Short mmCIF file of C-alpha atoms in Angstrom, two decimals:
data_model
loop_
_atom_site.label_atom_id
_atom_site.label_comp_id
_atom_site.label_asym_id
_atom_site.label_seq_id
_atom_site.Cartn_x
_atom_site.Cartn_y
_atom_site.Cartn_z
CA UNK A 1 79.17 28.64 178.45
CA UNK A 2 83.14 28.08 178.82
CA UNK A 3 83.75 26.95 175.14
CA UNK A 4 81.85 29.83 174.01
CA UNK A 5 83.58 32.34 176.09
CA UNK A 6 87.02 30.59 174.54
CA UNK A 7 85.92 30.96 171.28
CA UNK A 8 85.00 34.34 171.58
CA UNK A 9 88.44 34.92 173.44
CA UNK A 10 90.17 33.71 170.47
CA UNK A 11 88.33 35.25 167.52
CA UNK A 12 88.71 38.71 169.18
CA UNK A 13 92.60 39.11 168.34
CA UNK A 14 91.95 37.74 164.52
CA UNK A 15 89.31 40.54 164.06
CA UNK A 16 91.11 43.31 165.72
CA UNK A 17 94.11 42.24 163.28
CA UNK A 18 91.80 42.34 160.17
CA UNK A 19 90.59 45.68 161.52
CA UNK A 20 94.02 46.90 161.60
CA UNK A 21 94.80 45.71 158.52
CA UNK A 22 91.98 47.63 156.73
CA UNK A 23 92.88 50.61 158.54
CA UNK A 24 96.17 50.33 157.16
CA UNK A 25 95.19 49.75 153.51
CA UNK A 26 92.98 52.74 153.69
CA UNK A 27 95.67 54.98 155.22
CA UNK A 28 98.17 53.92 152.63
CA UNK A 29 95.29 54.32 149.75
CA UNK A 30 94.68 57.90 151.38
CA UNK A 31 98.40 58.48 151.02
CA UNK A 32 98.32 57.46 147.73
CA UNK A 33 95.56 59.42 146.42
CA UNK A 34 97.05 62.92 148.03
CA UNK A 35 100.30 62.18 146.26
CA UNK A 36 98.63 61.58 142.92
CA UNK A 37 96.00 64.63 143.30
CA UNK A 38 99.42 66.80 144.07
CA UNK A 39 101.14 65.51 140.90
CA UNK A 40 98.20 65.64 138.85
CA UNK A 41 97.78 69.14 139.99
CA UNK A 42 101.03 70.35 139.15
CA UNK A 43 101.14 68.63 135.97
CA UNK A 44 97.68 69.89 134.57
CA UNK A 45 99.10 73.55 135.77
CA UNK A 46 102.21 73.39 134.03
CA UNK A 47 100.83 72.00 130.73
CA UNK A 48 97.81 74.08 130.68
CA UNK A 49 100.27 77.25 131.14
CA UNK A 50 102.61 75.99 128.53
CA UNK A 51 99.87 75.79 125.89
CA UNK A 52 97.85 78.70 126.54
CA UNK A 53 101.26 81.05 126.71
CA UNK A 54 102.24 80.03 123.52
CA UNK A 55 98.96 80.66 121.94
CA UNK A 56 98.06 84.01 123.21
CA UNK A 57 101.54 85.02 124.37
CA UNK A 58 100.42 86.90 127.65
CA UNK A 59 102.13 89.77 129.34
CA UNK A 60 102.69 89.55 133.12
CA UNK A 61 99.15 90.69 134.08
CA UNK A 62 97.67 88.03 131.57
CA UNK A 63 99.84 85.42 132.92
CA UNK A 64 99.08 86.05 136.60
CA UNK A 65 95.53 85.61 135.45
CA UNK A 66 95.76 82.77 133.49
CA UNK A 67 97.86 81.37 136.49
CA UNK A 68 95.03 81.97 138.96
CA UNK A 69 92.54 80.59 136.68
CA UNK A 70 94.03 77.35 136.01
CA UNK A 71 95.20 76.84 139.33
CA UNK A 72 91.34 77.09 140.33
CA UNK A 73 90.65 74.63 137.69
CA UNK A 74 93.69 72.21 138.76
CA UNK A 75 92.38 72.15 142.27
CA UNK A 76 88.55 71.51 141.09
CA UNK A 77 89.97 68.66 138.83
CA UNK A 78 92.15 67.24 141.86
CA UNK A 79 88.80 67.26 144.08
CA UNK A 80 86.77 65.82 141.57
CA UNK A 81 89.09 62.91 140.59
CA UNK A 82 89.41 62.16 144.11
CA UNK A 83 85.52 61.98 144.89
CA UNK A 84 85.54 59.91 141.34
CA UNK A 85 88.18 57.72 142.52
CA UNK A 86 86.34 56.64 145.82
CA UNK A 87 83.12 55.91 143.84
CA UNK A 88 84.87 53.67 141.41
CA UNK A 89 86.73 51.86 144.22
CA UNK A 90 83.67 51.12 145.90
CA UNK A 91 81.77 50.15 142.50
CA UNK A 92 84.49 47.75 141.47
CA UNK A 93 84.92 46.28 144.98
CA UNK A 94 80.87 45.49 145.08
CA UNK A 95 80.43 47.98 148.15
CA UNK A 96 78.12 50.80 148.76
CA UNK A 97 80.13 54.51 148.04
CA UNK A 98 80.05 56.85 150.55
CA UNK A 99 77.51 59.62 150.57
CA UNK A 100 80.64 62.17 151.38
CA UNK A 101 82.09 61.39 147.68
CA UNK A 102 78.74 62.29 146.06
CA UNK A 103 78.30 65.63 148.57
CA UNK A 104 82.02 66.64 147.23
CA UNK A 105 81.52 65.67 143.43
CA UNK A 106 78.00 68.17 143.83
CA UNK A 107 80.12 70.97 145.28
CA UNK A 108 82.89 70.55 142.62
CA UNK A 109 80.40 70.70 139.92
CA UNK A 110 78.72 73.67 141.69
CA UNK A 111 82.07 75.38 141.83
CA UNK A 112 82.68 74.52 138.39
CA UNK A 113 79.58 75.97 136.89
CA UNK A 114 80.29 79.27 139.12
CA UNK A 115 83.90 79.41 137.50
CA UNK A 116 82.47 78.99 134.18
CA UNK A 117 79.71 82.02 134.51
CA UNK A 118 82.54 83.98 135.86
CA UNK A 119 84.67 83.66 132.80
CA UNK A 120 82.12 84.45 130.64
CA UNK A 121 81.25 87.58 132.45
CA UNK A 122 84.84 88.52 132.83
CA UNK A 123 86.60 87.62 129.58
CA UNK A 124 83.47 88.38 127.32
CA UNK A 125 85.33 91.12 125.52
CA UNK A 126 88.22 88.96 124.59
CA UNK A 127 85.83 87.25 121.90
CA UNK A 128 84.29 83.85 121.17
CA UNK A 129 87.67 81.95 120.41
CA UNK A 130 89.12 82.86 123.65
CA UNK A 131 86.07 82.04 125.68
CA UNK A 132 85.87 78.86 124.04
CA UNK A 133 89.77 78.25 124.97
CA UNK A 134 89.21 79.18 128.66
CA UNK A 135 85.85 77.46 129.04
CA UNK A 136 86.27 74.42 127.51
CA UNK A 137 88.14 72.83 130.80
CA UNK A 138 85.32 73.50 132.36
CA UNK A 139 82.89 71.87 130.31
CA UNK A 140 85.05 68.47 130.39
CA UNK A 141 85.02 68.72 134.40
CA UNK A 142 81.23 69.04 134.15
CA UNK A 143 81.01 65.67 132.28
CA UNK A 144 83.33 63.94 133.96
CA UNK A 145 81.63 64.91 137.43
CA UNK A 146 78.52 63.69 135.45
CA UNK A 147 79.92 60.44 134.58
CA UNK A 148 80.99 59.91 138.31
CA UNK A 149 77.41 60.86 139.60
CA UNK A 150 75.95 58.34 137.19
CA UNK A 151 78.21 55.66 138.16
CA UNK A 152 77.11 56.52 141.85
CA UNK A 153 73.46 56.14 141.05
CA UNK A 154 74.15 52.83 139.32
CA UNK A 155 75.97 51.60 142.77
CA UNK A 156 73.07 53.11 144.72
CA UNK A 157 70.39 51.20 142.64
CA UNK A 158 72.53 48.12 142.97
CA UNK A 159 72.69 48.34 146.34
CA UNK A 160 68.79 48.78 146.94
CA UNK A 161 68.40 45.73 144.10
CA UNK A 162 70.53 43.37 146.40
CA UNK A 163 68.65 44.52 149.86
CA UNK A 164 65.23 44.21 148.06
CA UNK A 165 65.86 40.65 146.70
CA UNK A 166 67.34 39.32 149.61
CA UNK A 167 64.34 40.16 151.27
CA UNK A 168 62.14 38.84 148.80
CA UNK A 169 64.40 35.28 148.59
CA UNK A 170 64.24 35.57 152.44
CA UNK A 171 60.12 35.72 152.44
CA UNK A 172 60.19 33.07 149.43
CA UNK A 173 62.12 30.51 151.69
CA UNK A 174 60.04 31.03 155.03
CA UNK A 175 56.91 29.90 152.90
CA UNK A 176 58.75 26.92 151.32
CA UNK A 177 59.55 25.99 154.89
CA UNK A 178 56.03 26.04 156.00
CA UNK A 179 54.71 24.34 153.02
CA UNK A 180 56.91 21.48 153.43
CA UNK A 181 56.27 20.91 157.22
CA UNK A 182 52.59 21.15 156.16
CA UNK A 183 52.96 18.62 153.60
CA UNK A 184 54.78 16.17 156.20
CA UNK A 185 52.21 16.79 158.85
CA UNK A 186 49.26 15.82 156.04
CA UNK A 187 51.50 12.46 155.17
CA UNK A 188 51.82 11.42 158.95
CA UNK A 189 48.29 12.17 159.83
CA UNK A 190 47.29 9.72 156.85
CA UNK A 191 49.41 7.21 157.91
CA UNK A 192 48.11 7.39 161.60
CA UNK A 193 44.56 6.94 160.08
CA UNK A 194 45.01 4.15 158.14
CA UNK A 195 46.83 2.53 161.49
CA UNK A 196 43.83 3.12 163.45
CA UNK A 197 40.87 2.21 161.03
CA UNK A 198 40.79 -1.42 161.99
CA UNK A 199 39.84 -0.45 165.69
CA UNK A 200 36.58 1.21 165.07
CA UNK A 201 34.65 -1.83 164.04
CA UNK A 202 33.35 -4.77 166.38
CA UNK A 203 32.96 -8.40 165.93
CA UNK A 204 29.85 -7.91 163.84
CA UNK A 205 32.01 -5.71 161.46
CA UNK A 206 29.67 -2.97 162.37
CA UNK A 207 31.47 0.76 162.69
CA UNK A 208 31.25 1.51 166.21
CA UNK A 209 34.30 3.85 166.97
CA UNK A 210 34.81 7.86 166.44
CA UNK A 211 31.80 9.48 164.70
CA UNK A 212 32.49 10.13 161.04
CA UNK A 213 34.22 13.85 161.14
CA UNK A 214 32.98 16.25 158.34
CA UNK A 215 35.95 17.36 155.93
CA UNK A 216 37.07 20.89 156.64
CA UNK A 217 36.97 22.51 153.34
CA UNK A 218 39.72 24.95 153.96
CA UNK A 219 42.05 22.46 155.34
CA UNK A 220 44.11 22.81 152.14
CA UNK A 221 43.52 26.33 151.55
CA UNK A 222 46.64 27.15 153.49
CA UNK A 223 49.19 25.52 151.50
CA UNK A 224 47.44 26.33 148.67
CA UNK A 225 47.70 30.09 149.17
CA UNK A 226 51.17 29.68 150.10
CA UNK A 227 52.17 28.08 146.79
CA UNK A 228 50.19 30.77 145.03
CA UNK A 229 52.35 33.60 147.06
CA UNK A 230 55.45 31.60 146.46
CA UNK A 231 54.56 31.97 142.58
CA UNK A 232 53.68 35.39 143.01
CA UNK A 233 57.18 36.38 144.49
CA UNK A 234 58.93 34.64 141.50
CA UNK A 235 56.96 37.03 139.11
CA UNK A 236 57.71 39.87 141.46
CA UNK A 237 61.51 38.94 141.13
CA UNK A 238 61.42 38.39 137.74
CA UNK A 239 59.63 41.73 136.97
CA UNK A 240 62.10 43.40 139.83
CA UNK A 241 65.23 42.06 137.86
CA UNK A 242 64.01 43.00 134.34
CA UNK A 243 63.23 46.44 135.59
CA UNK A 244 66.68 46.77 137.22
CA UNK A 245 68.40 45.23 134.23
CA UNK A 246 66.93 47.93 131.90
CA UNK A 247 67.98 50.60 134.45
CA UNK A 248 71.49 49.46 134.71
CA UNK A 249 71.57 49.11 131.17
CA UNK A 250 70.35 52.71 130.40
CA UNK A 251 72.87 53.90 132.99
CA UNK A 252 75.61 52.09 131.47
CA UNK A 253 74.81 53.59 127.89
CA UNK A 254 74.81 57.16 129.21
CA UNK A 255 78.32 56.53 131.02
CA UNK A 256 79.62 55.14 127.70
CA UNK A 257 78.29 58.13 126.21
CA UNK A 258 79.51 60.89 128.52
CA UNK A 259 83.00 59.13 128.13
CA UNK A 260 82.89 59.13 124.54
CA UNK A 261 82.00 62.98 124.36
CA UNK A 262 84.88 63.80 126.61
CA UNK A 263 87.06 62.37 124.71
CA UNK A 264 85.58 63.74 121.06
CA UNK A 265 85.38 67.41 123.25
CA UNK A 266 89.19 66.95 124.43
CA UNK A 267 90.31 66.15 120.93
CA UNK A 268 88.71 69.32 119.69
CA UNK A 269 90.22 71.41 122.47
CA UNK A 270 93.62 70.18 121.28
CA UNK A 271 92.75 71.18 117.80
CA UNK A 272 91.40 74.19 118.49
CA UNK A 273 94.71 75.02 120.31
CA UNK A 274 96.50 73.63 117.50
CA UNK A 275 94.59 76.03 115.01
CA UNK A 276 95.39 79.31 117.12
CA UNK A 277 98.66 78.70 117.40
CA UNK A 278 99.56 77.66 113.65
CA UNK A 279 101.48 74.59 112.43
CA UNK A 280 105.36 75.51 113.07
CA UNK A 281 106.48 72.12 113.65
CA UNK A 282 108.01 73.01 117.12
CA UNK A 283 107.75 71.54 120.43
CA UNK A 284 104.23 72.55 121.10
CA UNK A 285 103.17 71.02 117.70
CA UNK A 286 104.74 67.57 118.82
CA UNK A 287 103.02 67.92 122.12
CA UNK A 288 99.41 68.69 120.53
CA UNK A 289 100.00 66.06 117.99
CA UNK A 290 100.85 63.22 120.53
CA UNK A 291 97.62 64.18 122.56
CA UNK A 292 95.57 64.23 119.47
CA UNK A 293 96.61 60.87 118.67
CA UNK A 294 96.59 59.58 122.10
CA UNK A 295 92.70 60.80 122.66
CA UNK A 296 91.75 59.54 118.76
CA UNK A 297 93.44 56.04 119.81
CA UNK A 298 91.58 56.00 123.19
CA UNK A 299 88.11 56.83 121.30
CA UNK A 300 88.90 53.85 118.99
CA UNK A 301 89.48 51.44 121.92
CA UNK A 302 86.63 52.13 123.74
CA UNK A 303 84.17 51.75 120.59
CA UNK A 304 85.95 48.31 119.98
CA UNK A 305 85.46 47.24 123.33
CA UNK A 306 81.78 48.29 123.26
CA UNK A 307 81.11 46.14 119.95
CA UNK A 308 83.01 43.20 121.48
CA UNK A 309 80.49 43.25 124.34
CA UNK A 310 77.44 43.56 122.45
CA UNK A 311 79.13 41.17 120.14
CA UNK A 312 79.28 38.52 123.25
CA UNK A 313 76.00 39.36 124.44
CA UNK A 314 74.58 38.37 120.99
CA UNK A 315 76.33 35.44 120.74
CA UNK A 316 75.25 34.18 124.35
CA UNK A 317 71.83 34.56 123.13
CA UNK A 318 72.00 33.08 119.75
CA UNK A 319 74.31 30.04 120.58
CA UNK A 320 73.04 28.73 123.55
CA UNK A 321 69.10 27.72 123.42
CA UNK A 322 66.79 28.75 126.23
CA UNK A 323 65.61 26.54 128.27
CA UNK A 324 61.79 25.50 127.88
CA UNK A 325 58.92 25.91 130.23
CA UNK A 326 58.65 21.97 130.37
CA UNK A 327 62.34 22.01 131.65
CA UNK A 328 62.15 24.81 134.10
CA UNK A 329 59.02 23.16 135.63
CA UNK A 330 61.18 19.86 135.84
CA UNK A 331 64.05 21.90 137.40
CA UNK A 332 61.52 23.45 139.95
CA UNK A 333 59.96 20.28 140.97
CA UNK A 334 63.41 18.41 141.66
CA UNK A 335 64.07 21.79 143.55
CA UNK A 336 66.70 23.27 141.38
CA UNK A 337 68.21 26.73 141.63
CA UNK A 338 69.87 29.09 139.05
CA UNK A 339 73.65 28.16 139.32
CA UNK A 340 74.34 32.01 139.00
CA UNK A 341 71.95 34.06 141.36
CA UNK A 342 70.58 30.92 143.14
CA UNK A 343 67.05 31.76 142.68
CA UNK A 344 64.24 29.25 142.25
CA UNK A 345 63.56 28.28 138.44
CA UNK A 346 60.24 29.31 137.25
CA UNK A 347 58.26 29.44 133.87
CA UNK A 348 56.45 32.58 132.87
#
């Protein structure tokens, strides 16, 4: 009892120190996110006002309206970026994202939709070209928010997958321990019966010991039933893993499609501004050309990365042979497990 108490007393300061370091890191990340949010808000506001003012050349009242509009959009973009950053950080670290990030993201999406509807109602007399110019940022914000929500759904599915798989594996390990104890008990009983078989005969060789016992027909049903349950758990885990892989692949495709759509829409938005402004080879034209070039380069980069991932997956399937059913059965008899997921080796 004394050593245990001493160990606990020694371990507590380390735990407190780790908790203090985690709190300090979290505070630093929060301050950095706030600073980046303020910088992003100011940069987006100045950039949009510069481009739109050069296109429509507003008077004082229009400039005030545009300033209020893009200030609202920049604030919503900052909140959405904060929620998305929290979700991406949790996904990359393997943790479950906080529910508050999803709630903030849903509020931002609701406000974004409301702002787009108000813009359509108030500026419908300005023409479709102006409406497209003003509401394009709302559409981009909605696409970004949907992308972050899809990543949150993927993290939620991954967390549920880990919890359920851990429960199935724990149940399987318990059954394996019970089966092995039963097998050891059967072997020890067999050895004891062989040792006592000589004491059941008299001098004449007649059997005078214990009465012959009728074999219990259900004596092997327990281990057999457990082995069947273990195999059923293996099949259930395989089916669950296949279903989870399909869901994650579908979500990954959705995220990629949304990101690609957002980039294409951004390039079209800058092109629309350039068409409205006209080619004059000035500062605005240079800024628009730079952003269009950057957006198109990002599109090609993402497509190239996607193709590389598919090629790597295809090479893994084609250049490495799959284990046969006999190989998997041998591995299962030897007690080998998968070196990646540590699950038992099973054959369909």
